[in-house]
Coordinates of C-alpha atoms and ligand atoms in Angstrom, one line a residue:
V1386 CA -23.9 -106.7 90.2
I1387 CA -24.0 -107.9 93.5
V1388 CA -20.6 -110.1 94.5
R1389 CA -21.0 -113.2 96.8
H1390 CA -17.8 -113.3 99.6
R1391 CA -16.5 -115.4 101.8
H1392 CA -18.4 -113.2 104.1
G1393 CA -21.1 -111.9 102.7
D1394 CA -21.9 -109.7 99.5
Y1395 CA -21.0 -105.8 98.4
K1396 CA -23.4 -104.0 95.1
I1397 CA -21.6 -102.3 92.4
E1398 CA -23.5 -100.4 91.6
E1399 CA -24.3 -97.0 89.0
T1400 CA -24.6 -93.6 91.0
D1401 CA -25.2 -90.0 91.3
L1402 CA -21.7 -89.1 94.3
A1403 CA -23.4 -85.7 94.9
T1404 CA -26.4 -88.1 96.0
S1405 CA -25.7 -91.5 97.1
L1406 CA -22.5 -89.8 99.2
A1407 CA -24.2 -86.5 101.2
P1408 CA -26.2 -88.4 103.4
L1409 CA -23.4 -90.3 104.6
E1410 CA -21.6 -90.0 107.8
G1411 CA -18.2 -91.0 109.9
C1412 CA -16.7 -90.7 106.4
Y1413 CA -13.1 -90.5 106.0
V1414 CA -12.3 -89.7 102.1
L1415 CA -8.7 -91.1 100.3
T1416 CA -8.3 -88.8 97.2
D1417 CA -5.5 -87.8 94.6
K1418 CA -4.6 -84.6 94.1
N1419 CA -6.4 -84.6 90.3
V1420 CA -9.8 -86.4 91.0
H1421 CA -9.3 -83.9 93.7
A1422 CA -8.8 -80.4 92.0
H1423 CA -12.1 -82.0 89.0
W1424 CA -14.5 -83.2 91.6
Q1425 CA -14.1 -82.3 95.5
H1426 CA -17.0 -80.4 95.1
L1427 CA -18.4 -83.9 95.8
V1428 CA -17.1 -84.0 98.6
V1429 CA -16.9 -80.8 100.6
D1430 CA -18.5 -82.3 103.6
K1431 CA -16.0 -84.8 104.7
P1432 CA -12.5 -85.0 105.7
C1433 CA -10.1 -86.1 102.9
Y1434 CA -6.9 -86.9 102.4
V1435 CA -5.3 -85.8 99.2
I1436 CA -1.7 -88.0 98.1
E1437 CA 0.1 -87.6 95.1
P1438 CA -0.9 -89.1 92.3
G1439 CA 0.4 -92.6 91.0
E1440 CA 1.9 -95.5 92.0
R1441 CA 4.6 -94.1 93.8
S1442 CA 2.4 -93.5 97.0
K1443 CA 0.7 -96.6 96.7
T1444 CA 3.9 -97.6 99.0
L1445 CA 4.2 -98.0 103.0
P1446 CA 5.5 -94.6 104.3
I1447 CA 2.4 -92.3 102.3
F1448 CA 0.1 -96.2 104.8
G1449 CA 1.4 -95.1 107.8
D1450 CA 0.5 -91.5 106.8
C1451 CA -3.7 -91.7 105.8
L1452 CA -3.4 -94.2 109.2
E1453 CA -2.2 -91.5 110.7
W1454 CA -4.3 -89.2 109.6
L1455 CA -7.6 -90.8 110.8
A1456 CA -5.9 -91.6 114.0
E1457 CA -5.5 -87.9 114.5
G1458 CA -9.4 -87.0 113.5
G1459 CA -11.1 -89.4 115.9
A1460 CA -12.4 -92.5 113.5
S1461 CA -13.5 -94.7 114.5
R1462 CA -15.0 -98.5 114.7
S1463 CA -17.7 -97.8 113.3
S1464 CA -16.7 -95.0 110.8
T1465 CA -15.9 -95.5 107.5
V1466 CA -13.0 -94.3 104.5
I1467 CA -14.2 -94.3 101.1
A1468 CA -11.7 -94.4 98.0
F1469 CA -12.4 -92.1 95.7
G1470 CA -9.9 -92.7 93.0
G1471 CA -8.2 -95.1 90.7
G1472 CA -6.8 -97.5 91.1
V1473 CA -3.7 -96.4 93.4
V1474 CA -6.3 -94.3 95.8
G1475 CA -8.6 -97.8 96.0
D1476 CA -5.9 -100.2 96.7
L1477 CA -4.6 -98.1 99.2
A1478 CA -7.5 -96.4 101.1
G1479 CA -9.0 -99.9 100.7
F1480 CA -5.0 -102.1 102.7
V1481 CA -6.1 -98.3 105.2
A1482 CA -9.9 -99.7 105.5
A1483 CA -8.6 -103.7 106.2
T1484 CA -6.0 -102.1 109.5
Y1485 CA -7.1 -99.8 111.2
M1486 CA -8.8 -100.5 114.6
R1487 CA -8.4 -104.0 112.2
G1488 CA -11.1 -103.6 110.3
I1489 CA -14.0 -100.7 108.9
K1490 CA -16.0 -99.8 106.2
L1491 CA -15.1 -99.1 103.3
I1492 CA -16.9 -98.1 100.0
Q1493 CA -15.2 -98.3 96.3
A1494 CA -16.3 -94.5 94.7
P1495 CA -13.8 -95.5 91.3
T1496 CA -12.8 -92.5 89.2
S1497 CA -10.1 -94.2 86.1
L1498 CA -12.0 -96.5 83.8
L1499 CA -9.2 -99.2 85.4
A1500 CA -10.7 -99.5 88.6
M1501 CA -14.2 -99.0 87.8
V1502 CA -14.1 -102.3 85.2
D1503 CA -10.9 -103.4 87.6
S1504 CA -9.7 -102.0 90.7
S1505 CA -12.4 -101.8 92.3
V1506 CA -13.8 -105.5 91.8
G1507 CA -12.8 -108.1 93.7
G1508 CA -11.1 -107.2 97.3
K1509 CA -8.0 -107.3 96.8
V1510 CA -5.8 -104.5 98.4
G1511 CA -3.1 -103.5 98.9
L1512 CA 1.0 -101.1 98.2
D1513 CA 4.2 -101.6 96.8
L1514 CA 7.0 -102.5 98.2
D1515 CA 10.7 -101.8 96.8
Q1516 CA 10.9 -104.8 96.1
G1517 CA 7.6 -105.5 93.8
K1518 CA 4.2 -104.6 92.9
N1519 CA 1.5 -105.2 95.1
L1520 CA 3.4 -107.3 97.7
V1521 CA 2.4 -106.3 100.8
G1522 CA -2.0 -107.1 100.6
A1523 CA -5.1 -108.5 101.9
F1524 CA -8.3 -109.7 100.3
Y1525 CA -10.8 -107.3 102.1
P1526 CA -13.6 -106.7 100.1
P1527 CA -15.5 -103.2 100.4
M1528 CA -19.3 -102.5 101.9
S1529 CA -19.9 -101.2 97.8
V1530 CA -18.8 -100.2 94.8
L1531 CA -20.6 -97.2 94.2
I1532 CA -19.7 -96.0 89.8
D1533 CA -20.5 -92.3 88.1
Y1534 CA -19.6 -92.1 85.2
K1535 CA -20.1 -88.5 85.0
L1536 CA -16.2 -88.7 86.4
L1537 CA -15.3 -90.2 82.8
A1538 CA -15.7 -86.9 81.9
T1539 CA -12.7 -85.9 83.0
L1540 CA -9.6 -88.6 82.7
P1541 CA -7.0 -88.5 80.6
N1542 CA -7.4 -90.2 77.2
R1543 CA -4.1 -92.3 77.8
E1544 CA -5.4 -93.2 81.0
L1545 CA -8.7 -93.9 79.0
I1546 CA -6.4 -96.5 76.7
N1547 CA -5.5 -97.8 79.7
G1548 CA -8.5 -98.9 80.6
A1549 CA -10.0 -100.2 77.7
A1550 CA -7.2 -102.6 77.6
E1551 CA -8.5 -104.9 80.5
I1552 CA -12.2 -104.3 78.4
W1553 CA -10.0 -106.2 75.1
K1554 CA -8.3 -108.9 78.3
Y1555 CA -12.2 -109.4 79.2
G1556 CA -13.4 -109.9 75.7
A1557 CA -10.6 -111.7 75.2
I1558 CA -10.5 -113.8 78.0
L1559 CA -13.7 -114.6 78.5
D1560 CA -16.5 -112.4 75.2
E1561 CA -15.9 -112.8 72.3
H1562 CA -18.9 -111.2 71.9
L1563 CA -17.1 -108.0 73.7
L1564 CA -14.3 -108.9 71.7
A1565 CA -15.9 -108.6 68.1
M1566 CA -17.4 -105.2 69.2
L1567 CA -14.2 -103.7 70.3
E1568 CA -12.9 -104.6 66.7
E1569 CA -15.6 -103.3 65.3
R1570 CA -15.4 -99.9 66.9
P1571 CA -12.9 -99.2 70.1
I1572 CA -13.4 -97.6 72.9
G1573 CA -13.2 -93.6 72.4
P1574 CA -13.9 -89.9 75.0
G1575 CA -17.3 -89.3 75.5
D1576 CA -18.0 -93.0 74.3
D1577 CA -22.0 -93.4 74.6
R1578 CA -21.1 -98.0 75.1
L1579 CA -18.6 -97.7 78.3
P1580 CA -21.9 -97.3 80.7
Q1581 CA -23.1 -101.0 79.1
L1582 CA -19.6 -101.8 78.9
V1583 CA -18.5 -101.3 82.7
M1584 CA -21.2 -103.1 84.1
H1585 CA -20.5 -106.0 82.5
C1586 CA -16.6 -106.5 82.3
V1587 CA -18.4 -105.8 86.6
E1588 CA -20.4 -109.0 85.4
L1589 CA -17.8 -110.8 84.3
K1590 CA -15.6 -110.0 86.7
R1591 CA -17.7 -111.2 89.5
L1592 CA -18.1 -114.5 87.7
V1593 CA -14.4 -115.4 88.1
V1594 CA -14.4 -113.9 91.6
E1595 CA -16.6 -115.9 93.1
A1596 CA -15.4 -119.0 91.8
D1597 CA -12.5 -118.3 93.4
E1598 CA -11.7 -115.7 96.2
L1599 CA -9.1 -116.5 97.1
E1600 CA -6.9 -117.7 94.1
T1601 CA -7.1 -120.9 95.3
A1602 CA -8.3 -123.7 92.4
G1603 CA -6.5 -121.5 90.0
T1604 CA -9.4 -120.4 88.1
R1605 CA -8.7 -116.4 89.1
A1606 CA -5.1 -116.4 87.5
V1607 CA -7.8 -116.8 83.6
L1608 CA -7.8 -112.7 84.7
N1609 CA -3.9 -113.4 84.7
F1610 CA -3.4 -113.2 80.4
G1611 CA -1.6 -110.9 79.2
H1612 CA -0.1 -109.4 83.3
T1613 CA 3.4 -112.5 83.5
V1614 CA 4.4 -110.5 80.4
G1615 CA 3.7 -107.4 81.5
H1616 CA 4.3 -107.3 84.7
A1617 CA 7.9 -107.6 83.8
I1618 CA 7.6 -104.3 81.0
E1619 CA 6.2 -102.7 84.7
K1620 CA 9.3 -103.8 86.3
A1621 CA 11.9 -103.5 83.3
T1622 CA 10.8 -100.1 82.6
G1623 CA 10.5 -98.1 86.6
Y1624 CA 6.8 -98.8 86.9
G1625 CA 5.4 -95.2 86.0
P1626 CA 6.5 -94.5 81.8
V1627 CA 4.4 -97.7 79.9
L1628 CA 0.8 -97.7 81.9
H1629 CA -0.5 -100.6 83.5
G1630 CA -3.2 -100.9 80.8
E1631 CA -0.3 -100.9 78.0
A1632 CA 2.2 -103.0 79.3
I1633 CA -0.7 -106.0 79.5
S1634 CA -1.4 -104.9 76.0
V1635 CA 2.0 -105.9 74.7
G1636 CA 1.9 -108.6 77.2
M1637 CA -1.4 -110.0 75.3
V1638 CA 0.6 -110.7 72.6
V1639 CA 3.5 -111.8 73.6
E1640 CA 1.2 -114.1 75.4
A1641 CA -1.4 -114.9 72.7
L1642 CA 2.0 -116.1 70.4
I1643 CA 2.8 -118.2 73.9
G1644 CA -0.1 -120.0 73.4
E1645 CA 0.5 -120.9 69.5
K1646 CA 3.8 -121.6 69.8
V1647 CA 2.7 -124.2 72.5
G1648 CA -0.8 -125.0 70.0
V1649 CA -2.4 -124.8 72.6
S1650 CA -4.3 -121.2 71.6
P1651 CA -5.9 -120.8 68.7
K1652 CA -3.1 -119.9 65.2
N1653 CA -4.3 -116.5 64.6
A1654 CA -4.2 -114.5 68.1
S1655 CA -2.0 -112.8 68.1
D1656 CA -2.2 -111.3 65.1
R1657 CA -5.8 -110.5 66.1
L1658 CA -5.6 -109.0 68.9
R1659 CA -2.4 -107.1 67.2
M1660 CA -4.6 -105.6 65.2
G1661 CA -7.5 -104.7 67.5
L1662 CA -5.3 -103.2 70.0
R1663 CA -3.8 -101.2 67.6
S1664 CA -6.7 -100.2 66.4
Q1665 CA -7.3 -98.7 70.4
G1666 CA -4.4 -96.4 69.6
L1667 CA -2.6 -99.6 72.9
P1668 CA 0.6 -100.2 72.3
T1669 CA 1.8 -103.5 71.4
E1670 CA 5.3 -104.1 71.3
I1671 CA 7.9 -104.1 74.1
P1672 CA 9.9 -100.7 75.0
G1673 CA 14.1 -101.4 74.6
C1674 CA 13.8 -104.2 77.8
D1675 CA 16.0 -106.9 77.8
P1676 CA 14.1 -110.1 76.6
A1677 CA 16.2 -111.5 78.9
D1678 CA 16.1 -109.2 81.8
L1679 CA 12.1 -110.2 81.5
L1680 CA 12.6 -113.9 82.0
K1681 CA 14.5 -113.4 85.0
S1682 CA 11.6 -111.2 86.2
M1683 CA 8.4 -113.5 84.4
R1684 CA 10.1 -115.8 87.3
L1685 CA 9.1 -114.4 90.3
D1686 CA 5.7 -114.0 89.1
K1687 CA 3.1 -115.6 91.1
K1688 CA 1.8 -118.2 89.7
A1689 CA 5.1 -119.6 89.1
F1690 CA 6.1 -122.1 90.9
K1691 CA 9.1 -124.2 91.5
G1692 CA 11.3 -121.5 89.0
R1693 CA 8.9 -122.8 86.2
L1694 CA 6.4 -120.2 84.2
A1695 CA 3.2 -120.3 84.7
L1696 CA 1.1 -118.5 82.3
A1697 CA -2.1 -117.6 80.9
L1698 CA -3.8 -119.1 77.9
L1699 CA -5.7 -118.8 75.7
T1700 CA -7.6 -121.9 75.2
G1701 CA -9.8 -120.0 72.2
Y1702 CA -11.7 -116.3 71.2
G1703 CA -13.3 -116.2 74.9
S1704 CA -11.7 -118.8 76.6
C1705 CA -8.2 -119.5 78.7
K1706 CA -6.5 -121.4 81.7
L1707 CA -3.2 -121.6 83.1
V1708 CA -1.4 -123.4 81.5
H1709 CA 1.6 -124.8 84.2
D1710 CA 5.5 -125.4 83.0
V1711 CA 6.3 -123.7 80.1
P1712 CA 8.8 -124.1 78.2
E1713 CA 11.0 -120.8 78.3
P1714 CA 13.0 -121.3 75.2
V1715 CA 9.6 -120.9 73.8
V1716 CA 9.4 -117.2 75.9
L1717 CA 12.0 -116.0 74.3
E1718 CA 11.0 -116.5 71.7
C1719 CA 8.0 -115.2 71.7
L1720 CA 9.4 -112.1 73.7
R1721 CA 11.8 -111.3 70.7
E1722 CA 10.2 -111.5 68.0
N1723 CA 7.7 -108.9 69.1
L1724 CA 11.3 -106.3 69.9
Ligands
NAD1008 N1 -6.9 -104.7 93.3 C1 -6.8 -104.6 92.0 O1 -7.8 -106.8 92.1 C2 -6.5 -104.0 90.9 C3 -7.0 -104.5 89.7 C4 -6.6 -103.8 89.1 C5 -5.4 -103.0 89.5 N2 -4.8 -103.0 90.2 C6 -4.1 -100.9 90.4 O2 -4.6 -100.3 89.8 C7 -3.8 -99.4 90.2 C8 -3.7 -98.3 88.5 O3 -4.5 -98.1 88.6 P1 -5.9 -96.9 87.8 O4 -5.7 -96.9 86.4 O5 -6.6 -96.0 88.1 O6 -4.5 -95.8 88.9 P2 -3.8 -94.4 89.8 O7 -5.0 -94.4 90.2 O8 -3.0 -93.8 89.2 O9 -5.2 -93.4 88.4 C9 -4.3 -93.3 87.3 C10 -3.7 -91.3 86.9 O10 -6.4 -90.8 86.3 C11 -5.6 -89.8 87.4 N3 -7.7 -90.0 87.6 C12 -8.5 -91.0 87.8 N4 -9.6 -91.0 87.5 C13 -9.6 -89.2 87.3 C14 -10.6 -88.6 87.0 N5 -12.0 -88.7 86.9 N6 -10.6 -87.4 86.7 C15 -8.7 -87.1 86.5 N7 -7.9 -87.6 86.7 C16 -8.2 -88.7 86.9 C17 -5.2 -90.4 88.8 O11 -5.1 -88.8 89.3 C18 -3.9 -91.0 88.1 O12 -3.8 -89.8 88.1 C19 -2.0 -100.3 90.6 O13 -2.0 -99.3 91.4 C20 -2.7 -101.6 90.4 O14 -1.2 -101.9 90.4 C21 -5.7 -103.4 91.6
ZN1009 ZN1 -4.7 -105.0 85.0

């Protein structure tokens, strides 16, 4: 898959990482402890900076450490950063590459299912602040994205299911055939459909991202289906106990119901998604959050305009649009119904 962007293009390809990384010179690898423990033999010949796994590493202090490590190691304008890990490493290393010496080359080597189907595609990189997730960042497309499915073999099952949530999202918003396929057989460990599914999702995301690279047209916002409620849940639960995919799974069910109530989504949308997502082993109910509290953080969502809620809502199976001015009472009611 080739993704075009305002400054050029990059390739997303299936590869054997050992073979494609070996000949590269002047590379600095950023990775986390889990990935490093399993796969360090793929990068032994390169300098590695190994961070603690998890969202708490996507911060300004760690970002600073990475930049200083590059400078210390003599990285120059012709050097390359390799983001070897899940979405946390991808976002952090991407922002490091975007800012070191005003930008050096970046290769994304995603190792989690979520990173393969979502975070490594589309050029968004960045960090969290104490005040909120992804508040600092850049649009910084990589030079290439190298996908090696073998690496999924060591991914914990909960993380596999976490990534599957985004695949269900693609089905719901862009491709009913994909949705039906997942309903027939949810994604499992060692699933032989993964290579084909990942590339299909990458292609779906490419289409959306190319049409609205900098998220100015509003069409890229469809990728946010389930995320307005999902982000609020992640925030309310303190980023950690509920994984991103788990939060958006609940978010998709609630937002489907909101869509039904405001009359833009199919009548049984929330029931259909609830059933499917449950069969995938994903949660569909809000884990002990206060609806009023969730609504409050939804007002701070980047899509909200002058404090009025805007949500990506299904307009059918496989179609979605950004809907402005969604009434708060409807949102509250739907949050309560899914407690
Ligand atoms: N830039 C974007 O467009 C975009 C899109 C979606 C999500 N994101 C970001 O991505 C992050 C979430 O990504 P994630 O779910 O990959 O989280 P993650 O990077 O924390 O990885 C999840 C866990 O799996 C482990 N892991 C990863 N690959 C492994 C492997 N092959 N074997 C064993 N363990 C492995 C990691 O160490 C970690 O513990 C969030 O910070 C989110 O904001 C960014
Ligand atoms: Zn997401």
